[in-house]
Short mmCIF file of C-alpha atoms in Angstrom, two decimals:
data_model
loop_
_atom_site.label_atom_id
_atom_site.label_comp_id
_atom_site.label_asym_id
_atom_site.label_seq_id
_atom_site.Cartn_x
_atom_site.Cartn_y
_atom_site.Cartn_z
CA UNK F 1 26.65 -1.21 -2.11
CA UNK F 2 23.03 -0.32 -2.33
CA UNK F 3 22.10 2.74 -4.33
CA UNK F 4 19.13 4.40 -5.95
CA UNK F 5 19.21 6.79 -8.87
CA UNK F 6 16.55 9.19 -10.01
CA UNK F 7 18.02 10.55 -13.21
CA UNK F 8 15.70 13.53 -13.54
CA UNK F 9 15.82 16.44 -11.13
CA UNK F 10 12.51 17.69 -12.46
CA UNK F 11 9.68 16.37 -14.57
CA UNK F 12 7.19 18.72 -16.16
CA UNK F 13 3.84 17.49 -17.44
CA UNK F 14 0.55 19.06 -18.41
CA UNK F 15 -2.52 18.29 -16.36
CA UNK F 16 -4.40 15.32 -17.75
CA UNK F 17 -1.33 13.85 -19.43
CA UNK F 18 0.36 10.67 -18.24
CA UNK F 19 3.41 11.06 -16.04
CA UNK F 20 6.48 8.94 -15.38
CA UNK F 21 9.10 9.49 -12.71
CA UNK F 22 12.12 7.27 -13.22
CA UNK F 23 14.02 5.23 -10.68
CA UNK F 24 16.80 2.68 -11.04
CA UNK F 25 18.45 0.76 -8.26
CA UNK F 26 21.48 -1.32 -7.43
CA UNK F 27 21.34 -3.96 -4.71
CA UNK F 28 22.95 -7.32 -4.16
CA UNK F 29 19.76 -9.24 -3.55
CA UNK F 30 16.10 -8.97 -4.40
CA UNK F 31 15.11 -5.43 -3.54
CA UNK F 32 12.26 -4.03 -1.56
CA UNK F 33 11.29 -0.84 -3.42
CA UNK F 34 9.25 2.14 -2.31
CA UNK F 35 7.95 5.46 -3.50
CA UNK F 36 7.33 8.36 -1.15
CA UNK F 37 6.01 11.84 -1.88
CA UNK F 38 6.98 15.01 -0.03
CA UNK F 39 4.94 18.18 -0.18
CA UNK F 40 6.59 21.47 0.84
CA UNK F 41 7.34 21.63 4.54
CA UNK F 42 5.74 18.24 5.06
CA UNK F 43 6.90 14.75 5.91
CA UNK F 44 7.28 11.83 3.56
CA UNK F 45 4.05 10.12 2.60
CA UNK F 46 4.12 6.48 1.56
CA UNK F 47 2.74 5.89 -1.94
CA UNK F 48 3.44 2.28 -2.80
CA UNK F 49 5.90 -0.57 -2.50
CA UNK F 50 7.12 -3.67 -4.27
CA UNK F 51 8.19 -6.62 -2.17
CA UNK F 52 7.35 -9.63 -4.30
CA UNK F 53 4.67 -10.84 -6.69
CA UNK F 54 3.05 -8.91 -9.50
CA UNK F 55 5.50 -6.52 -11.10
CA UNK F 56 2.85 -3.81 -11.40
CA UNK F 57 1.92 -2.36 -8.06
CA UNK F 58 -0.84 0.11 -7.44
CA UNK F 59 -0.71 2.71 -4.72
CA UNK F 60 -2.33 5.79 -3.34
CA UNK F 61 -3.83 8.64 -5.37
CA UNK F 62 -3.91 6.65 -8.61
CA UNK F 63 -0.17 6.08 -8.77
CA UNK F 64 1.36 2.83 -9.88
CA UNK F 65 4.85 1.53 -10.45
CA UNK F 66 6.35 -1.27 -12.45
CA UNK F 67 9.19 -3.39 -11.19
CA UNK F 68 11.53 -4.42 -13.98
CA UNK F 69 14.24 -6.75 -12.74
CA UNK F 70 16.19 -6.93 -15.99
CA UNK F 71 16.42 -3.15 -16.19
CA UNK F 72 16.69 -2.73 -12.40
CA UNK F 73 14.02 -0.08 -12.59
CA UNK F 74 10.95 0.90 -10.61
CA UNK F 75 9.38 3.81 -12.46
CA UNK F 76 6.43 5.64 -10.97
CA UNK F 77 3.50 6.30 -13.25
CA UNK F 78 0.08 7.86 -13.33
CA UNK F 79 -2.26 7.81 -16.33
CA UNK F 80 -3.59 11.33 -15.84
CA UNK F 81 -1.69 13.94 -13.84
CA UNK F 82 -3.31 16.46 -11.54
CA UNK F 83 -1.96 19.86 -10.56
CA UNK F 84 -2.15 18.65 -6.96
CA UNK F 85 0.36 15.90 -7.79
CA UNK F 86 3.07 18.57 -7.95
CA UNK F 87 5.55 17.62 -5.25
CA UNK F 88 8.93 16.02 -4.59
CA UNK F 89 9.04 12.28 -5.19
CA UNK F 90 11.56 9.92 -3.64
CA UNK F 91 12.33 6.38 -4.67
CA UNK F 92 13.83 4.21 -1.92
CA UNK F 93 15.27 0.73 -1.66
CA UNK F 94 15.96 -1.76 1.05
CA UNK F 95 18.19 -4.74 0.40
CA UNK F 96 17.03 -7.52 2.70
CA UNK F 97 20.31 -9.40 2.13
CA UNK F 98 22.45 -6.68 3.60
CA UNK F 99 20.00 -4.98 5.91
CA UNK F 100 17.64 -6.86 8.16
CA UNK F 101 16.83 -3.69 10.00
CA UNK F 102 14.76 -2.01 7.35
CA UNK F 103 16.80 1.12 6.77
CA UNK F 104 15.97 2.80 3.50
CA UNK F 105 18.34 4.21 0.93
CA UNK F 106 16.76 7.10 -0.93
CA UNK F 107 17.27 8.50 -4.39
CA UNK F 108 18.02 12.14 -4.89
CA UNK F 109 14.39 13.03 -5.46
CA UNK F 110 12.50 14.25 -8.51
CA UNK F 111 10.38 17.37 -8.50
CA UNK F 112 7.17 16.84 -10.40
CA UNK F 113 5.58 19.97 -11.80
CA UNK F 114 2.10 19.57 -13.25
CA UNK F 115 0.88 22.61 -15.13
CA UNK F 116 -2.78 23.43 -15.74
CA UNK P 1 -5.51 6.75 11.89
CA UNK P 2 -2.79 7.76 14.30
CA UNK P 3 0.46 8.85 12.71
CA UNK P 4 4.01 9.37 13.84
CA UNK P 5 4.32 12.40 16.08
CA UNK P 6 7.45 14.48 16.29
CA UNK P 7 8.22 17.35 18.59
CA UNK P 8 9.11 20.07 18.38
CA UNK P 9 8.22 20.86 14.79
CA UNK P 10 10.67 23.72 14.63
CA UNK P 11 13.77 24.43 16.67
CA UNK P 12 16.31 27.21 16.56
CA UNK P 13 19.62 26.78 18.38
CA UNK P 14 22.97 28.48 18.57
CA UNK P 15 26.24 26.79 17.68
CA UNK P 16 27.59 24.54 20.42
CA UNK P 17 24.19 24.23 22.07
CA UNK P 18 22.32 20.97 22.56
CA UNK P 19 18.98 19.84 21.21
CA UNK P 20 16.62 16.98 21.91
CA UNK P 21 14.16 15.76 19.32
CA UNK P 22 11.32 13.47 20.24
CA UNK P 23 9.44 10.87 18.24
CA UNK P 24 6.27 9.01 19.15
CA UNK P 25 5.69 6.07 16.81
CA UNK P 26 2.40 4.80 15.53
CA UNK P 27 0.75 2.74 18.29
CA UNK P 28 1.95 -0.89 18.32
CA UNK P 29 4.91 -0.11 16.08
CA UNK P 30 8.07 -1.46 17.68
CA UNK P 31 10.76 -0.04 15.40
CA UNK P 32 11.86 3.57 15.06
CA UNK P 33 14.18 5.07 12.47
CA UNK P 34 15.79 8.50 12.36
CA UNK P 35 16.72 10.24 9.12
CA UNK P 36 18.35 13.58 8.38
CA UNK P 37 17.40 15.58 5.30
CA UNK P 38 19.66 18.52 4.51
CA UNK P 39 18.47 21.38 2.29
CA UNK P 40 17.82 20.05 -1.19
CA UNK P 41 19.06 16.60 -0.19
CA UNK P 42 17.57 13.15 0.08
CA UNK P 43 16.94 11.71 3.55
CA UNK P 44 19.96 9.98 5.07
CA UNK P 45 19.58 7.18 7.59
CA UNK P 46 20.99 7.96 11.02
CA UNK P 47 19.99 5.22 13.43
CA UNK P 48 17.24 2.76 14.26
CA UNK P 49 15.87 0.96 17.30
CA UNK P 50 13.89 -2.21 17.78
CA UNK P 51 12.45 -3.07 21.16
CA UNK P 52 14.56 -0.39 22.83
CA UNK P 53 17.79 -1.73 21.42
CA UNK P 54 19.82 -0.07 18.71
CA UNK P 55 19.35 -2.16 15.60
CA UNK P 56 21.35 -0.28 12.99
CA UNK P 57 23.55 2.75 12.69
CA UNK P 58 24.16 4.94 9.70
CA UNK P 59 25.88 8.24 9.20
CA UNK P 60 25.20 9.57 12.66
CA UNK P 61 27.86 11.88 14.12
CA UNK P 62 29.44 10.94 17.43
CA UNK P 63 27.96 14.17 18.84
CA UNK P 64 24.51 12.65 18.42
CA UNK P 65 22.98 9.91 20.49
CA UNK P 66 19.56 8.35 20.60
CA UNK P 67 17.50 5.90 22.55
CA UNK P 68 14.14 4.21 22.56
CA UNK P 69 12.17 4.10 25.76
CA UNK P 70 9.86 1.51 27.28
CA UNK P 71 6.82 3.20 25.76
CA UNK P 72 8.60 2.95 22.35
CA UNK P 73 9.05 6.66 21.93
CA UNK P 74 12.51 7.73 20.89
CA UNK P 75 14.69 10.76 21.47
CA UNK P 76 17.56 12.05 19.39
CA UNK P 77 20.06 14.04 21.44
CA UNK P 78 22.34 16.38 19.58
CA UNK P 79 25.25 18.13 21.28
CA UNK P 80 27.84 20.70 20.23
CA UNK P 81 25.59 21.75 17.40
CA UNK P 82 27.21 22.93 14.20
CA UNK P 83 25.82 25.05 11.38
CA UNK P 84 25.83 21.96 9.19
CA UNK P 85 23.38 20.22 11.50
CA UNK P 86 20.64 22.49 10.18
CA UNK P 87 18.26 20.09 8.51
CA UNK P 88 14.92 18.39 8.64
CA UNK P 89 14.99 15.41 10.97
CA UNK P 90 12.48 12.68 10.29
CA UNK P 91 11.39 9.86 12.46
CA UNK P 92 9.71 6.83 10.94
CA UNK P 93 8.13 3.81 12.55
CA UNK P 94 7.22 0.32 11.47
CA UNK P 95 6.36 -3.11 12.78
CA UNK P 96 9.44 -5.28 12.60
CA UNK P 97 7.38 -8.15 11.30
CA UNK P 98 6.25 -5.89 8.49
CA UNK P 99 9.18 -3.57 8.36
CA UNK P 100 8.90 -3.16 4.69
CA UNK P 101 6.79 -0.05 5.14
CA UNK P 102 8.04 2.84 7.22
CA UNK P 103 5.64 5.62 8.07
CA UNK P 104 7.21 9.01 8.51
CA UNK P 105 6.44 11.80 10.89
CA UNK P 106 6.18 15.43 9.79
CA UNK P 107 9.77 16.12 10.79
CA UNK P 108 11.55 18.56 13.05
CA UNK P 109 13.16 21.45 11.27
CA UNK P 110 16.35 22.40 13.11
CA UNK P 111 18.10 25.66 12.39
CA UNK P 112 21.51 26.23 13.93
CA UNK P 113 22.66 29.84 13.97
#
């Protein structure tokens, strides 16, 4: 069965420092992987995705993520955090072998807190 | 750029009442997905439609039904509401040929009293 794990409920980082939000996945085939961000009382905003190709993908607002097949991970990173990056981050996966309809399986979410 | 539109944004209902949530996808998107996000939870897939046909079904209660209309908008009908139905309901849309990326609406926050 498909699953996504975000092992940290919360990540705290000082403004200007690099940040990492972790995500691991379990699928039967080659995964399609996504990161979304959710601000309070708002919808989910698409940040970036990995479908195929270069393992390092760059997305919106300076975020990037690295696909690591051997570790089944897709960690979200940013070289220099901003206070405005504070939000709830969701990793999501779609397994094209078992789902040709595009439904996403989400991780539990990680709250990122960036302090000035 | 146009985004996914959901209405209403907020809804308060009593137990056993019915509710209808509406979703208007991004223009030219042909696929709609519904997700439910309970308090402090991750979004859970409910149901999806492609070209007005149901394409997949997740953890949607039998009390709920949905459809996609000829103009591609979708409605989620919820009957015999229970306290546990209180949640944020998201609609997302995509192009089936590019259905890797789903774009989400702002959500409808449903509170059942």
